[in-house]
PDB file of C-alpha atoms and ligand atoms in Angstrom:
ATOM      1  CA  UNK A 133    -188.409 182.168  68.538  1.00  0.00           C
ATOM      2  CA  UNK A 134    -190.976 184.779  67.515  1.00  0.00           C
ATOM      3  CA  UNK A 135    -190.184 186.913  64.502  1.00  0.00           C
ATOM      4  CA  UNK A 136    -190.152 190.147  66.479  1.00  0.00           C
ATOM      5  CA  UNK A 137    -187.364 189.076  68.817  1.00  0.00           C
ATOM      6  CA  UNK A 138    -184.318 191.252  68.374  1.00  0.00           C
ATOM      7  CA  UNK A 139    -181.440 189.061  67.196  1.00  0.00           C
ATOM      8  CA  UNK A 140    -177.915 188.974  68.614  1.00  0.00           C
ATOM      9  CA  UNK A 141    -174.983 188.856  66.229  1.00  0.00           C
ATOM     10  CA  UNK A 142    -171.738 188.312  68.120  1.00  0.00           C
ATOM     11  CA  UNK A 143    -168.711 190.008  66.606  1.00  0.00           C
ATOM     12  CA  UNK A 144    -165.770 187.718  67.411  1.00  0.00           C
ATOM     13  CA  UNK A 145    -162.991 189.895  65.908  1.00  0.00           C
ATOM     14  CA  UNK A 146    -161.287 190.433  69.228  1.00  0.00           C
ATOM     15  CA  UNK A 147    -160.838 186.724  69.860  1.00  0.00           C
ATOM     16  CA  UNK A 148    -158.626 186.906  66.762  1.00  0.00           C
ATOM     17  CA  UNK A 149    -156.998 190.089  68.076  1.00  0.00           C
ATOM     18  CA  UNK A 150    -155.801 188.021  71.033  1.00  0.00           C
ATOM     19  CA  UNK A 151    -154.457 185.261  68.791  1.00  0.00           C
ATOM     20  CA  UNK A 152    -152.673 187.739  66.512  1.00  0.00           C
ATOM     21  CA  UNK A 153    -151.087 189.478  69.495  1.00  0.00           C
ATOM     22  CA  UNK A 154    -148.964 186.358  69.901  1.00  0.00           C
ATOM     23  CA  UNK A 155    -149.029 184.585  66.536  1.00  0.00           C
ATOM     24  CA  UNK A 156    -149.032 187.377  63.938  1.00  0.00           C
ATOM     25  CA  UNK A 157    -146.884 186.431  60.963  1.00  0.00           C
ATOM     26  CA  UNK A 158    -147.294 182.669  61.420  1.00  0.00           C
ATOM     27  CA  UNK A 159    -148.665 180.809  58.437  1.00  0.00           C
ATOM     28  CA  UNK A 160    -151.129 178.815  60.487  1.00  0.00           C
ATOM     29  CA  UNK A 161    -154.182 180.207  62.240  1.00  0.00           C
ATOM     30  CA  UNK A 162    -154.947 177.030  64.224  1.00  0.00           C
ATOM     31  CA  UNK A 163    -153.279 173.917  65.549  1.00  0.00           C
ATOM     32  CA  UNK A 164    -150.483 173.321  68.010  1.00  0.00           C
ATOM     33  CA  UNK A 165    -150.575 176.057  70.572  1.00  0.00           C
ATOM     34  CA  UNK A 166    -151.982 178.708  68.215  1.00  0.00           C
ATOM     35  CA  UNK A 167    -154.842 180.032  70.345  1.00  0.00           C
ATOM     36  CA  UNK A 168    -157.551 181.088  70.777  1.00  0.00           C
ATOM     37  CA  UNK A 169    -159.364 179.729  67.728  1.00  0.00           C
ATOM     38  CA  UNK A 170    -162.124 182.174  66.676  1.00  0.00           C
ATOM     39  CA  UNK A 171    -164.062 179.324  65.048  1.00  0.00           C
ATOM     40  CA  UNK A 172    -164.323 177.477  68.359  1.00  0.00           C
ATOM     41  CA  UNK A 173    -165.395 180.726  69.988  1.00  0.00           C
ATOM     42  CA  UNK A 174    -168.068 181.146  67.296  1.00  0.00           C
ATOM     43  CA  UNK A 175    -169.415 177.652  67.870  1.00  0.00           C
ATOM     44  CA  UNK A 176    -169.628 178.310  71.612  1.00  0.00           C
ATOM     45  CA  UNK A 177    -171.429 181.609  70.917  1.00  0.00           C
ATOM     46  CA  UNK A 178    -174.000 179.748  68.842  1.00  0.00           C
ATOM     47  CA  UNK A 179    -174.441 177.138  71.564  1.00  0.00           C
ATOM     48  CA  UNK A 180    -175.069 179.944  74.054  1.00  0.00           C
ATOM     49  CA  UNK A 181    -177.802 181.455  71.874  1.00  0.00           C
ATOM     50  CA  UNK A 182    -176.129 183.817  69.403  1.00  0.00           C
ATOM     51  CA  UNK A 183    -178.273 184.241  66.301  1.00  0.00           C
ATOM     52  CA  UNK A 184    -175.334 184.980  64.066  1.00  0.00           C
ATOM     53  CA  UNK A 185    -171.575 185.464  63.919  1.00  0.00           C
ATOM     54  CA  UNK A 186    -169.999 188.645  62.621  1.00  0.00           C
ATOM     55  CA  UNK A 187    -166.390 189.120  61.542  1.00  0.00           C
ATOM     56  CA  UNK A 188    -164.565 192.002  59.932  1.00  0.00           C
ATOM     57  CA  UNK A 189    -161.877 190.938  57.473  1.00  0.00           C
ATOM     58  CA  UNK A 190    -159.802 194.091  57.421  1.00  0.00           C
ATOM     59  CA  UNK A 191    -157.422 195.008  54.663  1.00  0.00           C
ATOM     60  CA  UNK A 192    -154.513 194.951  57.134  1.00  0.00           C
ATOM     61  CA  UNK A 193    -155.632 191.539  58.519  1.00  0.00           C
ATOM     62  CA  UNK A 194    -155.029 192.767  62.053  1.00  0.00           C
ATOM     63  CA  UNK A 195    -157.397 190.222  63.587  1.00  0.00           C
ATOM     64  CA  UNK A 196    -159.585 187.957  61.450  1.00  0.00           C
ATOM     65  CA  UNK A 197    -157.734 186.149  58.634  1.00  0.00           C
ATOM     66  CA  UNK A 198    -159.161 184.924  55.352  1.00  0.00           C
ATOM     67  CA  UNK A 199    -158.832 181.318  56.520  1.00  0.00           C
ATOM     68  CA  UNK A 200    -160.976 182.122  59.575  1.00  0.00           C
ATOM     69  CA  UNK A 201    -163.788 183.323  57.305  1.00  0.00           C
ATOM     70  CA  UNK A 202    -163.591 180.187  55.168  1.00  0.00           C
ATOM     71  CA  UNK A 203    -163.602 177.912  58.239  1.00  0.00           C
ATOM     72  CA  UNK A 204    -166.509 179.837  59.745  1.00  0.00           C
ATOM     73  CA  UNK A 205    -168.472 179.433  56.518  1.00  0.00           C
ATOM     74  CA  UNK A 206    -168.006 175.671  56.765  1.00  0.00           C
ATOM     75  CA  UNK A 207    -168.625 175.377  60.503  1.00  0.00           C
ATOM     76  CA  UNK A 208    -171.311 177.635  61.860  1.00  0.00           C
ATOM     77  CA  UNK A 209    -174.997 176.854  61.571  1.00  0.00           C
ATOM     78  CA  UNK A 210    -176.417 180.321  62.227  1.00  0.00           C
ATOM     79  CA  UNK A 211    -175.762 183.276  59.933  1.00  0.00           C
ATOM     80  CA  UNK A 212    -172.348 184.537  58.874  1.00  0.00           C
ATOM     81  CA  UNK A 213    -172.146 188.312  58.538  1.00  0.00           C
ATOM     82  CA  UNK A 214    -168.942 189.553  56.883  1.00  0.00           C
ATOM     83  CA  UNK A 215    -168.020 193.166  57.533  1.00  0.00           C
ATOM     84  CA  UNK A 216    -165.844 194.520  54.774  1.00  0.00           C
ATOM     85  CA  UNK A 217    -164.641 197.539  52.847  1.00  0.00           C
ATOM     86  CA  UNK A 218    -165.997 198.023  49.314  1.00  0.00           C
ATOM     87  CA  UNK A 219    -162.744 196.998  47.631  1.00  0.00           C
ATOM     88  CA  UNK A 220    -162.480 194.730  44.603  1.00  0.00           C
ATOM     89  CA  UNK A 221    -160.510 192.180  46.663  1.00  0.00           C
ATOM     90  CA  UNK A 222    -163.256 191.970  49.289  1.00  0.00           C
ATOM     91  CA  UNK A 223    -166.053 191.852  46.744  1.00  0.00           C
ATOM     92  CA  UNK A 224    -164.359 188.925  44.996  1.00  0.00           C
ATOM     93  CA  UNK A 225    -163.849 187.116  48.309  1.00  0.00           C
ATOM     94  CA  UNK A 226    -167.450 187.680  49.433  1.00  0.00           C
ATOM     95  CA  UNK A 227    -168.866 186.405  46.157  1.00  0.00           C
ATOM     96  CA  UNK A 228    -166.653 183.326  46.471  1.00  0.00           C
ATOM     97  CA  UNK A 229    -167.130 182.542  50.188  1.00  0.00           C
ATOM     98  CA  UNK A 230    -170.812 183.540  50.183  1.00  0.00           C
ATOM     99  CA  UNK A 231    -171.523 184.741  53.706  1.00  0.00           C
ATOM    100  CA  UNK A 232    -175.238 185.111  54.461  1.00  0.00           C
ATOM    101  CA  UNK A 233    -174.772 188.856  54.692  1.00  0.00           C
ATOM    102  CA  UNK A 234    -172.118 191.474  54.126  1.00  0.00           C
ATOM    103  CA  UNK A 235    -171.967 194.716  56.028  1.00  0.00           C
ATOM    104  CA  UNK A 236    -170.138 197.469  54.136  1.00  0.00           C
ATOM    105  CA  UNK A 237    -168.016 199.559  56.478  1.00  0.00           C
ATOM    106  CA  UNK A 238    -165.482 202.338  56.000  1.00  0.00           C
ATOM    107  CA  UNK A 239    -161.917 201.287  56.672  1.00  0.00           C
ATOM    108  CA  UNK A 240    -159.130 203.526  57.794  1.00  0.00           C
ATOM    109  CA  UNK A 241    -155.745 201.974  58.501  1.00  0.00           C
ATOM    110  CA  UNK A 242    -155.065 204.146  61.542  1.00  0.00           C
ATOM    111  CA  UNK A 243    -158.317 203.558  63.435  1.00  0.00           C
ATOM    112  CA  UNK A 244    -158.483 201.155  66.383  1.00  0.00           C
ATOM    113  CA  UNK A 245    -161.866 199.882  65.254  1.00  0.00           C
ATOM    114  CA  UNK A 246    -164.461 201.206  62.790  1.00  0.00           C
ATOM    115  CA  UNK A 247    -164.917 204.809  63.851  1.00  0.00           C
ATOM    116  CA  UNK A 248    -167.598 206.395  61.692  1.00  0.00           C
ATOM    117  CA  UNK A 249    -170.352 205.243  59.393  1.00  0.00           C
ATOM    118  CA  UNK A 250    -169.852 204.659  55.687  1.00  0.00           C
ATOM    119  CA  UNK A 251    -170.598 207.808  53.664  1.00  0.00           C
ATOM    120  CA  UNK A 252    -172.998 206.217  51.187  1.00  0.00           C
ATOM    121  CA  UNK A 253    -173.908 209.637  49.769  1.00  0.00           C
ATOM    122  CA  UNK A 254    -170.333 210.397  48.715  1.00  0.00           C
ATOM    123  CA  UNK A 255    -169.658 206.797  47.661  1.00  0.00           C
ATOM    124  CA  UNK A 256    -173.049 206.070  46.133  1.00  0.00           C
ATOM    125  CA  UNK A 257    -171.817 204.778  42.791  1.00  0.00           C
ATOM    126  CA  UNK A 258    -169.327 202.304  44.319  1.00  0.00           C
ATOM    127  CA  UNK A 259    -171.712 201.206  47.077  1.00  0.00           C
ATOM    128  CA  UNK A 260    -174.573 200.831  44.578  1.00  0.00           C
ATOM    129  CA  UNK A 261    -172.429 198.484  42.476  1.00  0.00           C
ATOM    130  CA  UNK A 262    -171.566 196.326  45.501  1.00  0.00           C
ATOM    131  CA  UNK A 263    -175.196 196.176  46.651  1.00  0.00           C
ATOM    132  CA  UNK A 264    -176.291 195.144  43.142  1.00  0.00           C
ATOM    133  CA  UNK A 265    -173.594 192.421  42.922  1.00  0.00           C
ATOM    134  CA  UNK A 266    -174.528 191.031  46.346  1.00  0.00           C
ATOM    135  CA  UNK A 267    -178.274 191.199  45.684  1.00  0.00           C
ATOM    136  CA  UNK A 268    -177.695 189.258  42.486  1.00  0.00           C
ATOM    137  CA  UNK A 269    -175.818 186.472  44.259  1.00  0.00           C
ATOM    138  CA  UNK A 270    -178.313 186.204  47.136  1.00  0.00           C
ATOM    139  CA  UNK A 271    -176.117 187.841  49.783  1.00  0.00           C
ATOM    140  CA  UNK A 272    -177.933 190.417  51.907  1.00  0.00           C
ATOM    141  CA  UNK A 273    -176.114 193.732  52.149  1.00  0.00           C
ATOM    142  CA  UNK A 274    -176.176 195.931  55.178  1.00  0.00           C
ATOM    143  CA  UNK A 275    -174.733 199.454  55.131  1.00  0.00           C
ATOM    144  CA  UNK A 276    -173.088 200.625  58.344  1.00  0.00           C
ATOM    145  CA  UNK A 277    -174.127 204.273  58.456  1.00  0.00           C
ATOM    146  CA  UNK A 278    -174.470 207.144  60.858  1.00  0.00           C
ATOM    147  CA  UNK A 279    -178.013 207.955  61.986  1.00  0.00           C
ATOM    148  CA  UNK A 280    -178.361 210.716  59.391  1.00  0.00           C
ATOM    149  CA  UNK A 281    -181.423 211.141  57.156  1.00  0.00           C
ATOM    150  CA  UNK A 282    -179.359 211.728  53.987  1.00  0.00           C
ATOM    151  CA  UNK A 283    -177.452 208.479  54.525  1.00  0.00           C
ATOM    152  CA  UNK A 284    -180.630 206.514  55.236  1.00  0.00           C
ATOM    153  CA  UNK A 285    -182.496 207.883  52.238  1.00  0.00           C
ATOM    154  CA  UNK A 286    -179.529 207.087  50.004  1.00  0.00           C
ATOM    155  CA  UNK A 287    -179.283 203.540  51.412  1.00  0.00           C
ATOM    156  CA  UNK A 288    -182.926 202.982  50.435  1.00  0.00           C
ATOM    157  CA  UNK A 289    -182.331 204.433  46.955  1.00  0.00           C
ATOM    158  CA  UNK A 290    -179.369 202.078  46.474  1.00  0.00           C
ATOM    159  CA  UNK A 291    -181.716 199.166  47.262  1.00  0.00           C
ATOM    160  CA  UNK A 292    -179.709 197.918  50.230  1.00  0.00           C
ATOM    161  CA  UNK A 293    -182.079 195.638  52.139  1.00  0.00           C
ATOM    162  CA  UNK A 294    -180.525 196.437  55.538  1.00  0.00           C
ATOM    163  CA  UNK A 295    -178.803 199.244  57.340  1.00  0.00           C
ATOM    164  CA  UNK A 296    -176.799 199.042  60.553  1.00  0.00           C
ATOM    165  CA  UNK A 297    -177.116 202.261  62.525  1.00  0.00           C
ATOM    166  CA  UNK A 298    -173.832 203.326  64.105  1.00  0.00           C
ATOM    167  CA  UNK A 299    -174.525 203.585  67.833  1.00  0.00           C
ATOM    168  CA  UNK A 300    -171.003 204.770  68.741  1.00  0.00           C
ATOM    169  CA  UNK A 301    -171.905 208.451  69.177  1.00  0.00           C
ATOM    170  CA  UNK A 302    -174.668 207.498  71.585  1.00  0.00           C
ATOM    171  CA  UNK A 303    -172.514 204.980  73.468  1.00  0.00           C
ATOM    172  CA  UNK A 304    -169.586 207.357  73.877  1.00  0.00           C
ATOM    173  CA  UNK A 305    -171.354 210.508  75.077  1.00  0.00           C
ATOM    174  CA  UNK A 306    -173.099 211.544  78.258  1.00  0.00           C
ATOM    175  CA  UNK A 307    -175.690 214.013  79.524  1.00  0.00           C
ATOM    176  CA  UNK A 308    -177.762 216.071  77.090  1.00  0.00           C
ATOM    177  CA  UNK A 309    -175.715 215.025  74.110  1.00  0.00           C
ATOM    178  CA  UNK A 310    -176.421 211.398  74.888  1.00  0.00           C
ATOM    179  CA  UNK A 311    -180.138 212.133  75.007  1.00  0.00           C
ATOM    180  CA  UNK A 312    -179.926 213.927  71.672  1.00  0.00           C
ATOM    181  CA  UNK A 313    -178.051 210.988  70.145  1.00  0.00           C
ATOM    182  CA  UNK A 314    -180.648 208.595  71.520  1.00  0.00           C
ATOM    183  CA  UNK A 315    -183.479 210.644  70.033  1.00  0.00           C
ATOM    184  CA  UNK A 316    -181.612 210.736  66.719  1.00  0.00           C
ATOM    185  CA  UNK A 317    -181.306 206.929  66.721  1.00  0.00           C
ATOM    186  CA  UNK A 318    -185.035 206.586  67.450  1.00  0.00           C
ATOM    187  CA  UNK A 319    -186.029 208.927  64.654  1.00  0.00           C
ATOM    188  CA  UNK A 320    -183.617 207.462  62.148  1.00  0.00           C
ATOM    189  CA  UNK A 321    -184.718 203.897  62.896  1.00  0.00           C
ATOM    190  CA  UNK A 322    -188.302 205.007  62.237  1.00  0.00           C
ATOM    191  CA  UNK A 323    -187.272 206.756  59.019  1.00  0.00           C
ATOM    192  CA  UNK A 324    -185.377 203.684  57.806  1.00  0.00           C
ATOM    193  CA  UNK A 325    -188.286 201.381  58.579  1.00  0.00           C
ATOM    194  CA  UNK A 326    -190.695 203.713  56.763  1.00  0.00           C
ATOM    195  CA  UNK A 327    -188.460 203.407  53.681  1.00  0.00           C
ATOM    196  CA  UNK A 328    -188.635 199.616  53.873  1.00  0.00           C
ATOM    197  CA  UNK A 329    -185.155 199.066  55.318  1.00  0.00           C
ATOM    198  CA  UNK A 330    -184.410 196.408  57.916  1.00  0.00           C
ATOM    199  CA  UNK A 331    -182.775 198.120  60.897  1.00  0.00           C
ATOM    200  CA  UNK A 332    -179.731 196.726  62.662  1.00  0.00           C
ATOM    201  CA  UNK A 333    -177.501 198.570  65.100  1.00  0.00           C
ATOM    202  CA  UNK A 334    -173.996 198.222  66.422  1.00  0.00           C
ATOM    203  CA  UNK A 335    -170.849 199.685  67.925  1.00  0.00           C
ATOM    204  CA  UNK A 336    -170.214 200.383  71.584  1.00  0.00           C
ATOM    205  CA  UNK A 337    -173.213 198.390  72.827  1.00  0.00           C
ATOM    206  CA  UNK A 338    -172.545 196.881  76.251  1.00  0.00           C
ATOM    207  CA  UNK A 339    -174.266 195.211  79.217  1.00  0.00           C
ATOM    208  CA  UNK A 340    -175.279 198.585  80.673  1.00  0.00           C
ATOM    209  CA  UNK A 341    -176.516 200.558  77.667  1.00  0.00           C
ATOM    210  CA  UNK A 342    -178.310 197.561  76.131  1.00  0.00           C
ATOM    211  CA  UNK A 343    -181.478 198.429  78.074  1.00  0.00           C
ATOM    212  CA  UNK A 344    -181.606 201.862  76.390  1.00  0.00           C
ATOM    213  CA  UNK A 345    -180.605 200.489  72.982  1.00  0.00           C
ATOM    214  CA  UNK A 346    -183.522 198.079  73.210  1.00  0.00           C
ATOM    215  CA  UNK A 347    -185.933 201.032  73.360  1.00  0.00           C
ATOM    216  CA  UNK A 348    -185.008 202.009  69.783  1.00  0.00           C
ATOM    217  CA  UNK A 349    -187.949 201.017  67.562  1.00  0.00           C
ATOM    218  CA  UNK A 350    -187.886 198.563  64.624  1.00  0.00           C
ATOM    219  CA  UNK A 351    -184.649 196.800  65.601  1.00  0.00           C
ATOM    220  CA  UNK A 352    -183.936 193.537  63.833  1.00  0.00           C
ATOM    221  CA  UNK A 353    -180.405 192.644  64.964  1.00  0.00           C
ATOM    222  CA  UNK A 354    -177.685 194.014  67.226  1.00  0.00           C
ATOM    223  CA  UNK A 355    -174.023 193.358  66.486  1.00  0.00           C
ATOM    224  CA  UNK A 356    -171.975 193.325  69.656  1.00  0.00           C
ATOM    225  CA  UNK A 357    -168.291 192.525  69.967  1.00  0.00           C
ATOM    226  CA  UNK A 358    -165.926 194.181  72.405  1.00  0.00           C
ATOM    227  CA  UNK A 359    -168.162 194.038  75.448  1.00  0.00           C
ATOM    228  CA  UNK A 360    -169.032 190.348  75.030  1.00  0.00           C
ATOM    229  CA  UNK A 361    -165.448 189.270  74.375  1.00  0.00           C
ATOM    230  CA  UNK A 362    -164.283 191.331  77.372  1.00  0.00           C
ATOM    231  CA  UNK A 363    -166.850 189.721  79.651  1.00  0.00           C
ATOM    232  CA  UNK A 364    -165.865 186.327  78.304  1.00  0.00           C
ATOM    233  CA  UNK A 365    -162.362 186.828  79.728  1.00  0.00           C
ATOM    234  CA  UNK A 366    -163.903 187.039  83.179  1.00  0.00           C
ATOM    235  CA  UNK A 367    -166.791 184.594  83.001  1.00  0.00           C
ATOM    236  CA  UNK A 368    -166.355 182.547  79.834  1.00  0.00           C
ATOM    237  CA  UNK A 369    -167.924 183.043  76.424  1.00  0.00           C
ATOM    238  CA  UNK A 370    -170.972 180.908  77.219  1.00  0.00           C
ATOM    239  CA  UNK A 371    -171.951 183.044  80.196  1.00  0.00           C
ATOM    240  CA  UNK A 372    -171.120 186.282  78.353  1.00  0.00           C
ATOM    241  CA  UNK A 373    -173.384 185.471  75.401  1.00  0.00           C
ATOM    242  CA  UNK A 374    -176.194 184.057  77.548  1.00  0.00           C
ATOM    243  CA  UNK A 375    -176.245 187.182  79.699  1.00  0.00           C
ATOM    244  CA  UNK A 376    -176.446 189.553  76.722  1.00  0.00           C
ATOM    245  CA  UNK A 377    -179.072 187.391  75.057  1.00  0.00           C
ATOM    246  CA  UNK A 378    -181.146 187.362  78.265  1.00  0.00           C
ATOM    247  CA  UNK A 379    -180.956 191.154  78.453  1.00  0.00           C
ATOM    248  CA  UNK A 380    -182.156 191.445  74.873  1.00  0.00           C
ATOM    249  CA  UNK A 381    -184.990 188.961  75.366  1.00  0.00           C
ATOM    250  CA  UNK A 382    -186.184 190.500  78.613  1.00  0.00           C
ATOM    251  CA  UNK A 383    -186.352 193.927  76.942  1.00  0.00           C
ATOM    252  CA  UNK A 384    -188.135 192.696  73.786  1.00  0.00           C
ATOM    253  CA  UNK A 385    -191.795 193.768  73.862  1.00  0.00           C
ATOM    254  CA  UNK A 386    -194.119 190.743  73.810  1.00  0.00           C
TER     255      UNK A 386
HETATM  256  N1  PXP B 528    -170.885 196.754  63.892  1.00  0.00           N
HETATM  257  C1  PXP B 528    -169.891 197.165  63.059  1.00  0.00           C
HETATM  258  C2  PXP B 528    -170.252 197.533  61.664  1.00  0.00           C
HETATM  259  C3  PXP B 528    -168.555 197.214  63.505  1.00  0.00           C
HETATM  260  O1  PXP B 528    -167.592 197.604  62.648  1.00  0.00           O
HETATM  261  C4  PXP B 528    -168.261 196.784  64.810  1.00  0.00           C
HETATM  262  C5  PXP B 528    -166.856 196.767  65.284  1.00  0.00           C
HETATM  263  O2  PXP B 528    -166.311 198.020  65.304  1.00  0.00           O
HETATM  264  C6  PXP B 528    -169.321 196.374  65.636  1.00  0.00           C
HETATM  265  C7  PXP B 528    -170.616 196.372  65.153  1.00  0.00           C
HETATM  266  C8  PXP B 528    -169.082 195.928  67.035  1.00  0.00           C
HETATM  267  O3  PXP B 528    -168.690 196.988  67.817  1.00  0.00           O
HETATM  268  P1  PXP B 528    -168.237 196.729  69.322  1.00  0.00           P
HETATM  269  O4  PXP B 528    -167.004 195.889  69.259  1.00  0.00           O
HETATM  270  O5  PXP B 528    -168.029 198.096  69.860  1.00  0.00           O
HETATM  271  O6  PXP B 528    -169.371 195.984  69.990  1.00  0.00           O
END
C-alpha cells in the first residue's frame, strides 16, 4: 500500500441497527440466535480490504453497544475509530477502551443519523479539552465538521490532528447547489491541509458519488456506512467492501 492511497473506514453501525431491531433490551449482544454480530461483520470487512472500522456509540445506544466496542477493540487488527459525543461518559470510556482514533460528532436524540457537523466554534472550550485529553493518551482525534472555513480554522487552533469533512450537503443535493457544495469541499480540504490538518470525509458517500468524492484533494480516509451495509444485504459484505475499495483505488492518482 502506498502512503497516498485513500483509506476506507467502514462504519458498521447499521449491522447493529439490524440486531437491535429484533433484540433491543436483551442483556446479551451475541450468542444463541442474537444476530447479526457486528464484530463478525467487522472482521469480514477487514478481510475484504477495509483499512479501519468505525462505530458510533450513541448516548441512546440505538445500534452499537458498549460491549461491541470492547469486543472490537480486542478483535480487529486494523484501526478502530470511535465516533462519540463530547460527554464525560464517552470521554471516560474512550480513555479506558483506547480506540486508535475518536471522531467527535454532535448528537441529537431525534435525528436518524448524524445530521450536521459539530460546531467547534461554539463548543471550542469543551472540544479543546477533549482533544487535549485524547492527544495526551495517544488517541488521534478527528472533528466531524461542516466544510466551513471558521470551523476548519478553529479545528487547527484546537490542535486536532484530523478533521472529517461532512459530505452530506453535497451527497443530498443536485444541480447547481451540488456543484457549489462540491467546490466548497474542494476548497475546504485545501484550506485544512494548508493548516496542517489530515483530511477525512464522510456521510452519504455511496457507490455512485464516490467517483466525484475521490476528486476532492488531500483526502486521507473516507468513512462509509449506510451504502456498504445496504449493498451487503444484496451481495454480501465481502463483495460490498471489495467493490467500494476497488472504486477508491481505481480513482486514486498514481
Ligand atoms: N462519518 C460520520 C462522522 C458519521 O456520523 C457517519 C454516520 O452518520 C458516517 C461517516 C457514515 O455515514 P453514512 O452511513 O451516510 O455512510
